[in-house]
Structures are given as C-alpha cells and as structure tokens.
mmCIF file of C-alpha atoms in Angstrom:
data_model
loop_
_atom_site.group_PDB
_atom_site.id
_atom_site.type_symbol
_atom_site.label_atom_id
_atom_site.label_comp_id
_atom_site.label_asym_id
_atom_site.label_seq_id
_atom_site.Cartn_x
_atom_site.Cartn_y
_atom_site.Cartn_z
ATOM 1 C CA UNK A 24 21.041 -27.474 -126.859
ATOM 2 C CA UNK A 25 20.212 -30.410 -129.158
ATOM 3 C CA UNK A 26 19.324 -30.284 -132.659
ATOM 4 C CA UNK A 27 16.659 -33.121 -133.644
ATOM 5 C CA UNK A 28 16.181 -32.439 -137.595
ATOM 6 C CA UNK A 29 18.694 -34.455 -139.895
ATOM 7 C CA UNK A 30 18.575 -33.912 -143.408
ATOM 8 C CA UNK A 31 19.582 -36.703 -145.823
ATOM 9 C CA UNK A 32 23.443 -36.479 -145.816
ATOM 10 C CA UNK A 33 24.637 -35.200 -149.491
ATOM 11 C CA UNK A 34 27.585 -37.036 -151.475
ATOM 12 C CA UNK A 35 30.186 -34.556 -150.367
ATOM 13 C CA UNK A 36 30.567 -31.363 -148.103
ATOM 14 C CA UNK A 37 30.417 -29.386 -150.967
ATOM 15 C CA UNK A 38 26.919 -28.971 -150.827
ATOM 16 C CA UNK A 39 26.752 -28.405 -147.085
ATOM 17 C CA UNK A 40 29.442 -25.548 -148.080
ATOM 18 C CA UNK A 41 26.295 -24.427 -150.476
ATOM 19 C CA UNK A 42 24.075 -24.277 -148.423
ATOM 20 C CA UNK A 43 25.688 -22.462 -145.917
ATOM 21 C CA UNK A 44 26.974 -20.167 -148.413
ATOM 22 C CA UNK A 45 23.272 -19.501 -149.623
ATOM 23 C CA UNK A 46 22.582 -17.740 -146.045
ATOM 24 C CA UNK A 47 23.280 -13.993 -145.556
ATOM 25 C CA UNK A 48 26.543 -12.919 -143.539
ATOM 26 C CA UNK A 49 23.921 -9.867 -142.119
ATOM 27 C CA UNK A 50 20.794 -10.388 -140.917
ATOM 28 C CA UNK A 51 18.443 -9.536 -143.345
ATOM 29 C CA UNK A 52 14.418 -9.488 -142.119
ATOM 30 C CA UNK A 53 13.222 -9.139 -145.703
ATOM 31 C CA UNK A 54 14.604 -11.585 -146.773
ATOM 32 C CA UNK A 55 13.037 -14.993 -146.649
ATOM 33 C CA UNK A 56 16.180 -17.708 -145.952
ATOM 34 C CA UNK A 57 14.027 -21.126 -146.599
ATOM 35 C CA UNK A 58 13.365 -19.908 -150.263
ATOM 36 C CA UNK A 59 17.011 -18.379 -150.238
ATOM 37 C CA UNK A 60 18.804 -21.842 -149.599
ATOM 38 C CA UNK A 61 16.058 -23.413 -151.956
ATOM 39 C CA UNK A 62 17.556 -20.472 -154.479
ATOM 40 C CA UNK A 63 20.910 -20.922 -153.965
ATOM 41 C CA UNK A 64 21.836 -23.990 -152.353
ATOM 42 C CA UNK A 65 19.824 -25.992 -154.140
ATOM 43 C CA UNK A 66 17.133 -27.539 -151.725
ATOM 44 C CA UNK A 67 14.305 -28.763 -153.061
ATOM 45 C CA UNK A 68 11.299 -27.763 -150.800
ATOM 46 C CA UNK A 69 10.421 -25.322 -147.684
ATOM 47 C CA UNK A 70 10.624 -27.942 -145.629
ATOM 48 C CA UNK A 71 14.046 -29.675 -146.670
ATOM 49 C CA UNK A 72 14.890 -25.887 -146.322
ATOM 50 C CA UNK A 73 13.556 -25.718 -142.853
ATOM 51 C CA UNK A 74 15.529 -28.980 -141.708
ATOM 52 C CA UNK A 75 19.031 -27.295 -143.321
ATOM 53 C CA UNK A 76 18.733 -24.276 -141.548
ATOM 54 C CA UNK A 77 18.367 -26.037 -138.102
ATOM 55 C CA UNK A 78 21.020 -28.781 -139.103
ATOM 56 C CA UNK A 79 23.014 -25.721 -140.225
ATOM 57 C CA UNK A 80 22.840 -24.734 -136.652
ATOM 58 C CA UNK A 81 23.492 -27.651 -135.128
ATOM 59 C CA UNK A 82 26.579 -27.811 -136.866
ATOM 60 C CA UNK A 83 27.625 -24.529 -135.712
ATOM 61 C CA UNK A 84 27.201 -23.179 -139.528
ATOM 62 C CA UNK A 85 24.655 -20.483 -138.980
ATOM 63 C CA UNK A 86 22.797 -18.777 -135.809
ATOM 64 C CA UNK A 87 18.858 -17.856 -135.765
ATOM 65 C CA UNK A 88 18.886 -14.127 -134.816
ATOM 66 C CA UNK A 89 16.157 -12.395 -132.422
ATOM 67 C CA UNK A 90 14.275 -11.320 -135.298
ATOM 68 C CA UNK A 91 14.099 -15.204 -136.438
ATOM 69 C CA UNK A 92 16.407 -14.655 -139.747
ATOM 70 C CA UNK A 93 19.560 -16.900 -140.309
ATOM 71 C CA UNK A 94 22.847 -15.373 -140.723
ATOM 72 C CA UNK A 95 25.721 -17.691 -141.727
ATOM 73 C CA UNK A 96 29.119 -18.166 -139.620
ATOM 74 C CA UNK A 97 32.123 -16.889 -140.898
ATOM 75 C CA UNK A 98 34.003 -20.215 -140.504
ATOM 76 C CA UNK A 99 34.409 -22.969 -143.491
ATOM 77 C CA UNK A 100 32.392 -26.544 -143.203
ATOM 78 C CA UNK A 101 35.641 -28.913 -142.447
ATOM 79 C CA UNK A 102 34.864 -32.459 -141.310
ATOM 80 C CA UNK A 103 36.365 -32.603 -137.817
ATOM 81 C CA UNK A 104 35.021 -29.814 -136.561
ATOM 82 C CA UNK A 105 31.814 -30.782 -138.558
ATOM 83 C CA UNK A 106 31.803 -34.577 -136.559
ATOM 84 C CA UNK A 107 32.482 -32.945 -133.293
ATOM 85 C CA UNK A 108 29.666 -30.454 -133.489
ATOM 86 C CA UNK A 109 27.153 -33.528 -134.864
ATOM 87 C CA UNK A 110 28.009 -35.864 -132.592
ATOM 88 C CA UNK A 111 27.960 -33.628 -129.484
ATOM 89 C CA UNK A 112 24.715 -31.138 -130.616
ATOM 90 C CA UNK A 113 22.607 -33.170 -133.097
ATOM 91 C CA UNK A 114 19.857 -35.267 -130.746
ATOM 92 C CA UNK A 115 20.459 -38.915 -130.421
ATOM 93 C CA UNK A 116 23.438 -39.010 -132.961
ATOM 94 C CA UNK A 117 26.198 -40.280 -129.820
ATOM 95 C CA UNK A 118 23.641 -42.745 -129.212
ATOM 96 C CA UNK A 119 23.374 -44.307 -132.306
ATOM 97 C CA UNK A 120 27.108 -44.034 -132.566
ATOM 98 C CA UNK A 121 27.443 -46.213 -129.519
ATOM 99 C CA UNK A 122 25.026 -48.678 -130.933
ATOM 100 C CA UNK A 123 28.169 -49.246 -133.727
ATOM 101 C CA UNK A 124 30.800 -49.248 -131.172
ATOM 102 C CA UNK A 125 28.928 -52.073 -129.791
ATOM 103 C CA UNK A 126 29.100 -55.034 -131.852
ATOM 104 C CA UNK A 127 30.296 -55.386 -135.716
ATOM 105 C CA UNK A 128 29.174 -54.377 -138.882
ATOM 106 C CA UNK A 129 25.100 -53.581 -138.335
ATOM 107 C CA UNK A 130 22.537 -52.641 -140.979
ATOM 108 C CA UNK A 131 20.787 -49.970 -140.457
ATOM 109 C CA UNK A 132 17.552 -51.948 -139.487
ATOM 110 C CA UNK A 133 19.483 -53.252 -136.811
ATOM 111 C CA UNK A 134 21.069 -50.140 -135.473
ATOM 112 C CA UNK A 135 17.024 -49.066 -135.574
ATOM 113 C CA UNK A 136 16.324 -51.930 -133.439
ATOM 114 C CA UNK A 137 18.648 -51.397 -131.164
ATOM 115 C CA UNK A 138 18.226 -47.259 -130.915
ATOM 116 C CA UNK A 139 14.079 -48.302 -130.935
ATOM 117 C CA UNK A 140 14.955 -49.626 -126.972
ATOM 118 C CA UNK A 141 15.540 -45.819 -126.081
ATOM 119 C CA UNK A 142 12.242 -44.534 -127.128
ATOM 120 C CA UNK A 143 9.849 -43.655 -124.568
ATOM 121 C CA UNK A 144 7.065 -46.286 -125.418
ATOM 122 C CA UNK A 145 4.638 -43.648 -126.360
ATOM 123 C CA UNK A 146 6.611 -42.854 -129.494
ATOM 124 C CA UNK A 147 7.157 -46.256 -130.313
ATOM 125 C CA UNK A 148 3.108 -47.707 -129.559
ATOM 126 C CA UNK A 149 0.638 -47.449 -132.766
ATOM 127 C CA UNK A 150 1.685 -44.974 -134.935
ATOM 128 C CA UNK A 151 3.257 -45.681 -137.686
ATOM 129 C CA UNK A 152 3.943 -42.828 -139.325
ATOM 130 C CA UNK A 153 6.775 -41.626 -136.074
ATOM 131 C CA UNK A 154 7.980 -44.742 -136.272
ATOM 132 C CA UNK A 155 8.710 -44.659 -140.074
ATOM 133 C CA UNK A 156 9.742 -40.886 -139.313
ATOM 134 C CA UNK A 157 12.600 -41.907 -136.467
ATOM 135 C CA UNK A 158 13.765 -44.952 -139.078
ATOM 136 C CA UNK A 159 13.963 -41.974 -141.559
ATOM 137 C CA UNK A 160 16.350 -40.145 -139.054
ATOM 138 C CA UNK A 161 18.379 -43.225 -138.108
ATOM 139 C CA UNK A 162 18.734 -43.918 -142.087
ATOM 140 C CA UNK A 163 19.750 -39.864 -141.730
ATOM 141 C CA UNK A 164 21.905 -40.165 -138.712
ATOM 142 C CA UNK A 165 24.122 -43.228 -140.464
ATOM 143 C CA UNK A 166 24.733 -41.558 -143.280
ATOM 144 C CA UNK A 167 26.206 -38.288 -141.855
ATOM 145 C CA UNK A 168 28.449 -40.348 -139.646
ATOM 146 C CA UNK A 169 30.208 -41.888 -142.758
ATOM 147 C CA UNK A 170 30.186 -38.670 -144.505
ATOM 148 C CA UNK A 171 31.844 -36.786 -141.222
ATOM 149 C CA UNK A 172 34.182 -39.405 -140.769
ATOM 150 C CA UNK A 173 32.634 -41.140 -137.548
ATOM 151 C CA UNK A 174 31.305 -44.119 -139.600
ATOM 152 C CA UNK A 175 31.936 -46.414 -142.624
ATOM 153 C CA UNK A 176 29.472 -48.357 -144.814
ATOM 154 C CA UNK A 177 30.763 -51.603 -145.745
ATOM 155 C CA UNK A 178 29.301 -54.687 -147.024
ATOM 156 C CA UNK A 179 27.075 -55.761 -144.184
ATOM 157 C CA UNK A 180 25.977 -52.290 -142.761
ATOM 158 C CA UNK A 181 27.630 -49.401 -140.688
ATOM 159 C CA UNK A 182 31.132 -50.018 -138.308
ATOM 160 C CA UNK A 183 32.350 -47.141 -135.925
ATOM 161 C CA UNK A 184 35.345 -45.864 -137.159
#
C-alpha cells in the first residue's frame, strides 16, 4: 500500500520521535489521537494531525486498528529504516527521487516540472488549487529526502545522494 499525505518535513527526527510518542501503545477507542498528537506532539491543527498519523503509517511508525484508533509501534524512528520505508511506501516519493538521479542539482520547480509529466492530465488541466496542492507535496517530498538521508539541498536545488 502507498501512503499519499506528506507533512512538511520538521528540522530533525526528534519531532517525528514526538509525534509518534504522542500515540497510545494500546488501542484506546475513547480516546481521540488527532487532538492527542496536537496535545502532545505538538501539531498544530486536525488536519496536520490527520496527515501525521497516515505519514506515521507510512513510515511503519504506527498501525490504524479495526476500530479506526492509532496505536504506535514499538520500534524507534532511525533514518535508514525511516528512508527505506518512505521511499518504498510513501506515493510518488521513488519517482521524484529518480527525477534527482537524473540530471544535477534541480530546484524544486524543476523537479515539479519534471514529476508534472506523470500526472494523468485530468489532475494537471484547470484547477489550480491540485496543482498548487501536488507542488505543496513535491516541496514536501524534497524535504523529507534530505532529512532521511536520500537527498541534499545545496546551492542550486536538490542532488540524489
């Protein structure tokens, strides 16, 4: 399964360690885990919530019981294993990656550009708003990479590493 929500990548997996920390190790139905990460981990909104608690997911961090509640994973946020669950389970992010093996150092206007081709031409016809929303992602998608190791920012924009 792929993962499509990306929340902006933090300064420093501290905060990802946070946030996971903020969920319960047992399932808890009464408990309400978008204002609990808000709470504790220091999200902003239900939404921003929302997004963690899927990326958590993706990134193997937590699991979405029957009943709907999040439970964390009793294993600690380190950055290989962090890069290898993003890149193989977050939607589109070995995609973008490959648009940085391709050529050098790309802004991430470019890598847009380039990642844009891949979009069914219904997403990418008239609105503006997905359009601004899937530039929002690839902004998203860059940043984790550097953070998880897969990426570096330089001077002119984003190389593989």
């Amino acid at each position: 399964m792929k993962f499509k929500p990306v929340p902006e990548a933090p300064e420093n997996l501290d905060f990802v360690r946070d946030v996971q920390r903020a969920l319960p190790l047992v399932p808890d139905v009464t408990d309400d885990c978008c204002a609990r990460v808000m709470r504790r981990g220091g999200v902003e909104n239900r939404d921003s919530a929302g997004t963690w608690l899927t990326f958590l997911r993706a990134l193997e961090l937590a699991e979405e019981t029957e009943d709907g509640t999040f439970v964390r994973r009793r294993r600690e946020p380190e950055r290989d294993e962090l890069a290898e669950a993003f890149q193989t389970r977050v939607y589109r992010a070995s995609s973008v990656l490959d648009v940085l093996s391709d050529e050098g150092p790309l802004e991430a206007d470019a890598v847009f550009e380039r990642f844009r081709e891949e979009v069914p031409s219904r997403g990418r016809d008239g609105d503006s708003g997905v359009e601004a929303a899937r530039r929002e992602r690839v902004d998203n998608v860059l940043d984790w990479a550097v953070l998880l190791g897969l990426a570096e920012g330089v001077e002119d924009g984003y190389v593989r590493a």
